[in-house]
Amino acid sequence: MCGIIGAVSQRNITKILLNGLLHLEYRGYDSAGLAVVDEHSHINRIRCLGKVQKLVDAANRENLIGVVGLAHTRWATHGIPSEINAHPHISEYIIVVHNGVIENHDQIRKKLISYGYSFSSETDTEVIAHLLNMKQKQYGGSLLQAVLKSIPEISGSFGMVVMDSRKSSTIIAVRIGNPLVIGCGMGENFVASDQLALLSIANSFIHLEEGDIAEISCNKIAIFNVMGDIVNRNKVKLNIHHDHISKGIYKHYMQKEIYEQPIAIKNTLLGRCTNKEIDLSELGINIGMFLKKVKHIQIIACGTSYNSGMVSRYWFESLANIPCDVEIASEFRYRKLQVRKDSLLIALSQSGETADTLAALRLSKKLNYIGSLAICNVLYSSIVRESDLYLITKSGIEIGVASTKTFSTQLTVLLMLVIKLGSLNGMHIEVQRKIIKAIQMLPYRIEQVLTKDKIIEKIASDFFDKNHALFLGRGDHYPIAMEGALKLKEISYIHAEAYAAGELKHGPLALVDNNMPVIVIAPNNQLLKKLKCNIEEVRTRGGLLYIFTDQNVEFRKNDDYNMKIIQLPYVEDVIAPIFYTIPLQLLSYYVALIKSRDIDQPRNLAKSVTVE
Ligand code: F6R
């Protein structure tokens, strides 16, 4: 989604802004822009459709210089991706960049037109620039006053940064619905929608809270609420270094992140999983008592996080004996809910900023849940801060838009929670120990399955000319089939669907012919016999079978032209869903590679989905 960076300094900040935008590219965008103001209050703006590199080239050609400025990557919502619609938007001397959606933009636009304002773009953002301009003219006073007067008239969600070129020593940041973080420097300050944009220039940060308005100048940061009263916010230091965000020896971030899974899982287990028990005391001293009360789990999530919730449902119910429901957050938030007694709401999100999940979490606070728990990869994210409890997945930064290591670490945390709840719910000590032993093997098992990389790369070439694919799984591997299909469609643009294998003959079987790849997730478990029948159903219709299975499982006539068997090392049943995800991630990666797709930034998608 859109990315923002702003800077106020006494040196030329053009390169800093462009560098920040390069670090925001991973969030997904379609156009970019920058406006800087020099010491003579002169505004220099450049915008382009496409990659930030085009903007960098243009800035170099024009030798842009400015001591204060704003830059933006846009992910189109209102108005097509184009140079004219790219931010920043300007109204005389007011400059605006904005993330989010102004819901009443039409109404405000009509009013502004009646006051003589004209519009050069189709965006909702341009109304903010003119509205601020109008408020300043109506009431005089500072830009801060104009912001305070404008906010009550704007509905929707917006993280925005604004400035007045005539007073080029200050920028103003507003957080309503969309996150912003201030990066503190020496004699200069910055603001961005994502701290990754600021890592090379600041090492202490202030995370704005909902409704905060920050007036930022070189030596001073003042934060107000929407009433204009001063509020205090903590400054925090972050321990993230630049090398964490380089590709290293890998071609793509996604490939690197697939390979980082053993270490990401080790870090996630560290301090929480001992040989004997799961220790979640980070949740507070009374956590045992609290979890004992939990009689139902309600999971809310979107996309890949939803798929991990779906896997955990099988675990919560079969291992911990606790009923669990999983719902897509955008559905949950718009229907009449019946809350079960003593239900714990779990919000799953790698980014912690997904608009629908955040809104569903906020809604849950008004309902009768006994509490909320976030499982998230970003410590200072909105979902973490607004949940009663949180468990951080320690994946490290994930840059590829397609979630990989955040999915496997989410599952790792969920499985630890299952054991914890199970232990409070009468799970036999031997069963606990067995699962703990399996979890501890997980990093090693994933290292083993990663050695199949070359085999999977070879198979991927079969998909070069394919437009559709089916994924089949049963039990806790059905959501893994869903995740496999999601990964394939999002980065290779092949249309892929997942089915519970038993559903095949209830419709999707009609799609199967000798041009349809059918990927089957077939671990060596108690459902394998049933799955083998479904495999036969595909085979007799000529479907192209790709079966991911255990090395000890035998299938009839392995050398069939239409059946490829990818034999994988042994894995314990309980962790098999995490393990079987890895070859599917590799398959999508290599298919996207041969199709020359933009793997880390697939078209139309964003890493952090901050609009509903
Ligand atoms: C797909 C993917 C998305 C996200 C979804 C929710 O690879 O990453 O489907 O899972 O947008 O995002 P989070 O987990 O940040 O709430």
XYZ file of C-alpha atoms in Angstrom, residues 68-509:
442
model
C 12.298 19.993 3.922
C 10.169 17.681 1.854
C 7.687 14.863 1.456
C 7.784 11.754 -0.706
C 5.270 9.036 -1.421
C 4.644 5.736 -3.153
C 1.024 5.423 -4.247
C -1.154 2.317 -4.452
C -4.157 3.518 -6.400
C -7.567 3.587 -4.755
C -9.261 6.737 -6.119
C -8.079 7.448 -9.651
C -6.002 5.298 -11.956
C -2.252 4.893 -11.461
C -0.828 7.930 -13.314
C 1.611 10.768 -12.873
C -1.190 13.260 -12.286
C -2.716 11.166 -9.520
C 0.634 10.511 -7.839
C 1.343 12.360 -4.574
C 2.373 14.870 -3.289
C -0.668 17.002 -4.045
C -0.367 20.747 -3.849
C -2.767 23.593 -3.209
C -0.716 26.793 -3.734
C 1.736 26.489 -0.842
C 0.167 23.489 0.943
C 1.767 20.121 0.147
C 0.162 16.803 1.144
C 0.991 13.093 1.060
C -1.612 10.665 2.313
C -2.212 6.970 3.008
C -5.747 5.706 3.440
C -9.123 6.669 2.075
C -11.205 9.837 2.482
C -14.735 8.476 2.436
C -16.528 11.819 2.041
C -14.150 13.189 -0.611
C -16.997 13.786 -3.093
C -18.896 15.935 -0.671
C -15.781 17.956 0.286
C -14.799 18.319 -3.379
C -18.227 19.775 -4.267
C -17.947 22.286 -1.450
C -14.403 23.276 -2.436
C -15.425 23.699 -6.087
C -18.215 26.017 -4.973
C -15.534 28.099 -3.228
C -13.573 28.334 -6.460
C -11.027 25.527 -6.056
C -10.207 23.461 -9.111
C -8.852 19.929 -9.156
C -6.066 18.522 -11.254
C -6.316 14.867 -10.146
C -8.982 12.221 -9.545
C -7.669 11.465 -6.066
C -9.364 11.792 -2.709
C -6.082 13.235 -1.385
C -6.261 16.455 -3.362
C -9.329 17.493 -1.350
C -7.149 17.561 1.777
C -4.682 19.995 0.184
C -7.436 22.410 -0.863
C -9.345 22.017 2.406
C -6.247 22.965 4.414
C -5.644 25.876 2.099
C -9.218 27.063 2.547
C -9.118 26.708 6.344
C -5.900 28.679 6.510
C -7.414 31.448 4.439
C -10.643 31.442 6.463
C -9.087 31.471 9.904
C -5.508 32.600 9.377
C -3.149 31.016 11.859
C -0.701 28.179 11.587
C -0.835 25.024 9.526
C -1.459 23.132 12.756
C -4.604 25.208 13.330
C -5.747 24.504 9.771
C -5.182 20.767 10.343
C -7.162 20.848 13.609
C -10.015 22.692 11.895
C -10.050 20.306 8.917
C -9.961 16.947 10.708
C -13.581 17.014 11.943
C -14.726 17.508 8.345
C -12.854 14.504 6.988
C -14.147 10.991 7.449
C -12.243 7.848 6.610
C -8.779 6.684 7.493
C -5.692 8.718 6.916
C -2.099 8.804 7.778
C -0.975 12.067 6.244
C 1.940 14.450 6.302
C 1.490 18.058 5.275
C 3.599 21.179 5.007
C 3.371 24.840 4.108
C 6.161 25.918 1.755
C 6.150 29.425 3.229
C 7.147 28.018 6.627
C 9.634 25.447 5.562
C 10.904 24.559 9.017
C 7.941 22.369 10.042
C 5.988 19.390 8.803
C 2.807 18.025 10.347
C 1.942 14.340 10.600
C -1.558 13.048 11.370
C -2.373 9.489 12.312
C -6.034 8.627 11.958
C -6.392 4.996 10.974
C -3.027 4.638 9.207
C 0.255 4.274 11.065
C 3.087 6.806 11.126
C 6.389 6.750 12.954
C 8.726 9.640 13.688
C 12.463 9.021 13.336
C 14.542 11.275 15.563
C 17.894 12.549 14.289
C 20.478 15.111 15.431
C 19.197 18.543 14.450
C 16.814 16.947 11.950
C 13.718 14.789 12.164
C 11.802 12.467 9.897
C 8.456 10.766 9.626
C 7.394 7.684 7.677
C 4.619 5.179 7.364
C 7.098 2.374 8.039
C 10.228 2.551 10.160
C 12.165 0.622 7.488
C 12.311 3.859 5.517
C 14.130 5.535 8.400
C 16.614 2.921 9.563
C 19.677 4.527 7.986
C 18.964 7.994 9.392
C 17.443 7.477 12.829
C 17.789 4.991 15.626
C 15.170 6.259 17.997
C 11.532 6.402 17.089
C 8.202 7.685 18.290
C 5.213 5.625 17.182
C 2.241 7.920 16.829
C -0.950 6.663 18.389
C -4.428 6.813 16.952
C -5.568 10.448 16.713
C -2.083 11.941 17.198
C -1.004 15.055 15.353
C 2.722 15.774 15.411
C 4.338 19.112 14.644
C 7.869 18.245 13.617
C 10.733 20.658 13.149
C 14.531 20.221 13.179
C 14.932 20.485 16.941
C 11.452 19.970 18.289
C 8.655 17.435 18.127
C 5.320 18.373 19.700
C 2.430 15.900 19.697
C -1.228 16.831 20.144
C -4.563 15.060 20.202
C -7.388 16.058 17.879
C -8.539 18.640 20.432
C -5.141 20.322 20.197
C -3.997 19.275 23.680
C -0.371 18.189 24.126
C 0.145 14.434 24.612
C 3.296 12.544 25.621
C 4.627 9.651 23.609
C 7.628 7.464 24.375
C 10.746 7.379 22.294
C 12.059 3.866 21.655
C 15.306 2.504 20.267
C 15.123 -0.258 17.717
C 17.618 -2.971 17.185
C 17.216 -3.486 13.461
C 20.216 -3.112 11.216
C 20.525 -2.476 7.557
C 21.991 -5.887 6.710
C 18.703 -7.418 7.890
C 17.097 -5.822 4.885
C 19.545 -6.832 2.188
C 19.046 -9.814 -0.131
C 22.457 -11.262 0.690
C 23.278 -14.149 -1.633
C 19.694 -14.564 -2.798
C 18.058 -13.365 -5.975
C 14.857 -12.278 -4.283
C 13.711 -11.444 -0.770
C 11.118 -14.189 -1.037
C 13.798 -16.788 -1.724
C 15.894 -15.472 1.172
C 12.881 -15.529 3.480
C 11.998 -19.102 2.515
C 15.542 -20.082 3.438
C 15.428 -18.113 6.687
C 12.631 -20.272 8.082
C 14.775 -22.613 10.193
C 16.386 -19.672 11.994
C 13.120 -17.711 12.179
C 11.471 -20.688 13.883
C 14.444 -21.195 16.215
C 14.171 -17.544 17.274
C 10.429 -17.869 17.741
C 10.888 -20.910 19.993
C 13.734 -19.378 21.983
C 12.817 -18.867 25.632
C 9.330 -20.244 25.035
C 9.894 -23.917 24.374
C 12.000 -25.968 26.766
C 12.340 -29.765 26.705
C 9.601 -30.062 29.286
C 7.098 -27.322 28.714
C 5.895 -24.277 26.875
C 6.674 -21.103 28.771
C 4.455 -18.175 27.826
C 5.120 -16.213 30.994
C 5.841 -13.169 28.800
C 2.024 -12.870 28.754
C 2.051 -11.999 32.454
C 2.148 -13.760 35.816
C -1.552 -14.553 35.844
C -1.630 -15.971 32.364
C -2.167 -19.555 33.568
C -5.288 -18.530 35.448
C -6.537 -16.502 32.505
C -5.979 -19.248 29.917
C -7.680 -21.786 32.161
C -10.885 -19.801 31.741
C -10.751 -19.963 27.933
C -13.448 -22.270 26.581
C -13.506 -21.151 22.954
C -11.102 -19.568 20.481
C -12.213 -17.105 17.811
C -9.531 -16.363 15.242
C -9.768 -13.417 12.863
C -7.319 -12.830 10.027
C -6.911 -12.219 6.293
C -5.062 -13.990 3.487
C -2.118 -16.117 4.503
C -2.735 -15.360 8.173
C -6.254 -16.737 7.749
C -4.759 -19.937 6.345
C -2.542 -20.334 9.386
C -5.585 -19.785 11.608
C -7.360 -22.550 9.692
C -4.516 -24.996 10.365
C -4.566 -24.129 14.043
C -8.284 -24.883 14.265
C -7.488 -28.551 13.698
C -4.841 -28.348 16.437
C -6.965 -26.477 18.997
C -9.832 -28.899 18.607
C -7.956 -32.214 18.318
C -5.057 -31.545 20.690
C -6.230 -28.962 23.218
C -9.872 -29.978 23.199
C -10.991 -26.392 22.722
C -13.568 -25.403 20.113
C -12.163 -22.931 17.627
C -13.690 -20.819 14.858
C -11.731 -18.971 12.234
C -13.173 -16.115 10.214
C -11.960 -13.744 7.533
C -11.758 -10.389 9.301
C -13.643 -8.469 6.592
C -16.615 -10.827 7.056
C -16.439 -10.938 10.843
C -16.657 -7.168 11.151
C -19.844 -6.779 9.109
C -22.198 -9.412 10.453
C -24.217 -9.926 13.581
C -22.104 -12.081 15.837
C -23.037 -14.597 18.491
C -20.116 -14.617 20.900
C -19.495 -17.931 22.629
C -19.033 -18.000 26.365
C -15.449 -17.453 27.587
C -14.179 -16.939 24.102
C -10.671 -15.608 23.482
C -10.261 -13.546 20.325
C -6.986 -14.100 18.472
C -5.956 -11.587 15.792
C -3.403 -13.055 13.400
C -1.402 -10.668 11.258
C 2.175 -10.501 10.077
C 2.116 -6.718 9.566
C -0.133 -5.828 12.471
C -1.698 -3.090 10.332
C -4.262 -4.923 8.189
C -7.269 -2.593 8.182
C -9.945 -5.307 8.339
C -8.214 -7.290 11.089
C -7.661 -4.126 13.094
C -11.300 -3.079 12.678
C -12.481 -6.572 13.664
C -10.247 -6.442 16.751
C -11.712 -3.046 17.693
C -15.213 -4.385 17.207
C -14.451 -7.390 19.424
C -13.687 -5.005 22.296
C -17.328 -3.986 22.330
C -18.458 -7.607 22.446
C -18.257 -10.222 25.109
C -14.842 -11.770 24.505
C -12.816 -12.502 27.598
C -9.806 -10.907 25.987
C -7.819 -10.422 22.814
C -4.445 -11.841 21.832
C -2.408 -10.651 18.841
C 0.036 -12.978 17.119
C 2.089 -10.681 14.990
C 5.543 -10.049 13.533
C 5.734 -6.309 14.245
C 6.136 -5.240 17.851
C 4.880 -1.651 17.673
C 2.089 -2.321 15.198
C -1.475 -1.168 15.779
C -2.865 -4.688 16.243
C -0.243 -5.474 18.887
C -0.797 -2.203 20.690
C -4.558 -2.528 20.697
C -4.701 -6.170 21.851
C -4.825 -7.117 25.529
C -2.034 -9.650 25.024
C 0.465 -10.322 22.293
C 2.956 -12.924 21.150
C 5.523 -11.797 18.617
C 6.645 -14.128 15.861
C 10.382 -13.589 15.675
C 10.791 -13.902 11.922
C 12.775 -10.730 11.492
C 11.659 -8.279 8.838
C 9.793 -9.828 5.935
C 10.191 -7.782 2.759
C 8.715 -10.043 0.069
C 5.029 -9.239 -0.346
C 4.207 -12.946 -0.257
C 4.311 -14.092 3.362
C 6.538 -17.105 3.931
C 8.509 -17.077 7.169
C 5.790 -15.104 8.936
C 3.342 -17.912 8.062
C 5.536 -20.702 9.450
C 6.364 -18.735 12.597
C 2.694 -17.884 13.144
C 1.982 -21.599 13.048
C 4.855 -22.229 15.448
C 3.415 -19.758 17.959
C -0.073 -21.170 17.506
C 1.155 -24.695 18.139
C 2.904 -23.561 21.333
C -0.335 -21.936 22.430
C -2.213 -25.147 21.667
C 0.131 -27.086 23.954
C -0.146 -24.443 26.670
C -3.938 -24.500 26.549
C -3.906 -28.274 26.224
C -1.759 -28.617 29.336
C -4.326 -26.557 31.253
C -7.103 -28.628 29.757
C -5.892 -32.074 30.740
C -3.560 -32.918 27.839
C -1.492 -35.884 28.982
C 2.052 -34.971 29.941
C 3.469 -37.578 27.530
C 1.469 -36.075 24.657
C 2.770 -32.615 25.562
C 6.348 -33.874 25.594
C 5.895 -35.625 22.255
C 4.597 -32.459 20.576
C 7.312 -30.348 22.196
C 9.932 -32.759 20.891
C 8.445 -32.467 17.416
C 8.425 -28.656 17.557
C 12.043 -28.645 18.603
C 12.857 -30.725 15.517
C 11.087 -28.244 13.255
C 14.099 -26.090 12.242
C 16.035 -29.251 11.368
C 13.129 -30.777 9.454
C 12.790 -27.592 7.416
C 16.509 -27.604 6.631
C 15.994 -31.152 5.342
C 13.050 -30.303 3.135
C 14.906 -27.276 1.718
C 17.418 -29.729 0.209
C 14.659 -30.665 -2.281
C 14.993 -27.200 -3.809
C 16.528 -28.351 -7.115
C 13.911 -31.066 -7.663
C 11.134 -28.530 -7.152
C 12.842 -26.031 -9.445
C 12.828 -28.670 -12.203
C 9.141 -29.435 -11.725
C 8.278 -25.734 -11.870
C 9.176 -25.658 -15.562
C 6.044 -27.798 -16.272
C 3.948 -24.792 -15.189
C 5.394 -22.347 -17.696
C 2.410 -22.556 -20.043
C -0.266 -23.308 -17.464
C -3.085 -20.907 -16.612
C -4.845 -22.909 -13.914
C -3.960 -25.273 -11.083
C -5.786 -27.174 -8.363
C -4.401 -27.889 -4.898
C -5.794 -30.733 -2.815
C -5.338 -31.633 0.821
C -7.202 -33.269 3.682
C -7.474 -32.491 7.378
C -4.901 -29.992 8.640
C -3.319 -30.093 5.165
C -6.393 -28.667 3.493
C -5.427 -25.155 4.708
C -1.908 -25.904 3.479
C -3.401 -26.567 0.044
C -5.154 -23.177 0.410
C -1.857 -21.535 1.235
C -0.137 -23.288 -1.700
C -2.825 -22.013 -4.082
C -2.665 -18.484 -2.637
C 1.125 -18.354 -3.028
C 0.985 -19.626 -6.596
C -1.679 -17.186 -7.731
C -0.225 -14.133 -6.055
C 3.300 -14.378 -7.416
C 2.966 -16.363 -10.666
C -0.503 -15.030 -11.624
C -1.645 -18.595 -12.407
C -5.251 -19.055 -11.367
C -5.111 -21.582 -8.534
C -7.798 -22.995 -6.268
C -7.606 -25.254 -3.248
C -10.119 -27.920 -2.332
C -10.546 -30.314 0.510
C -9.774 -33.463 -1.495
C -13.110 -35.032 -0.524
C -14.909 -32.136 -2.231
C -13.365 -32.838 -5.601
C -16.221 -34.874 -7.000
C -18.768 -32.296 -5.878
C -17.871 -29.936 -8.720
C -14.205 -29.196 -9.328
C -13.584 -32.591 -10.914
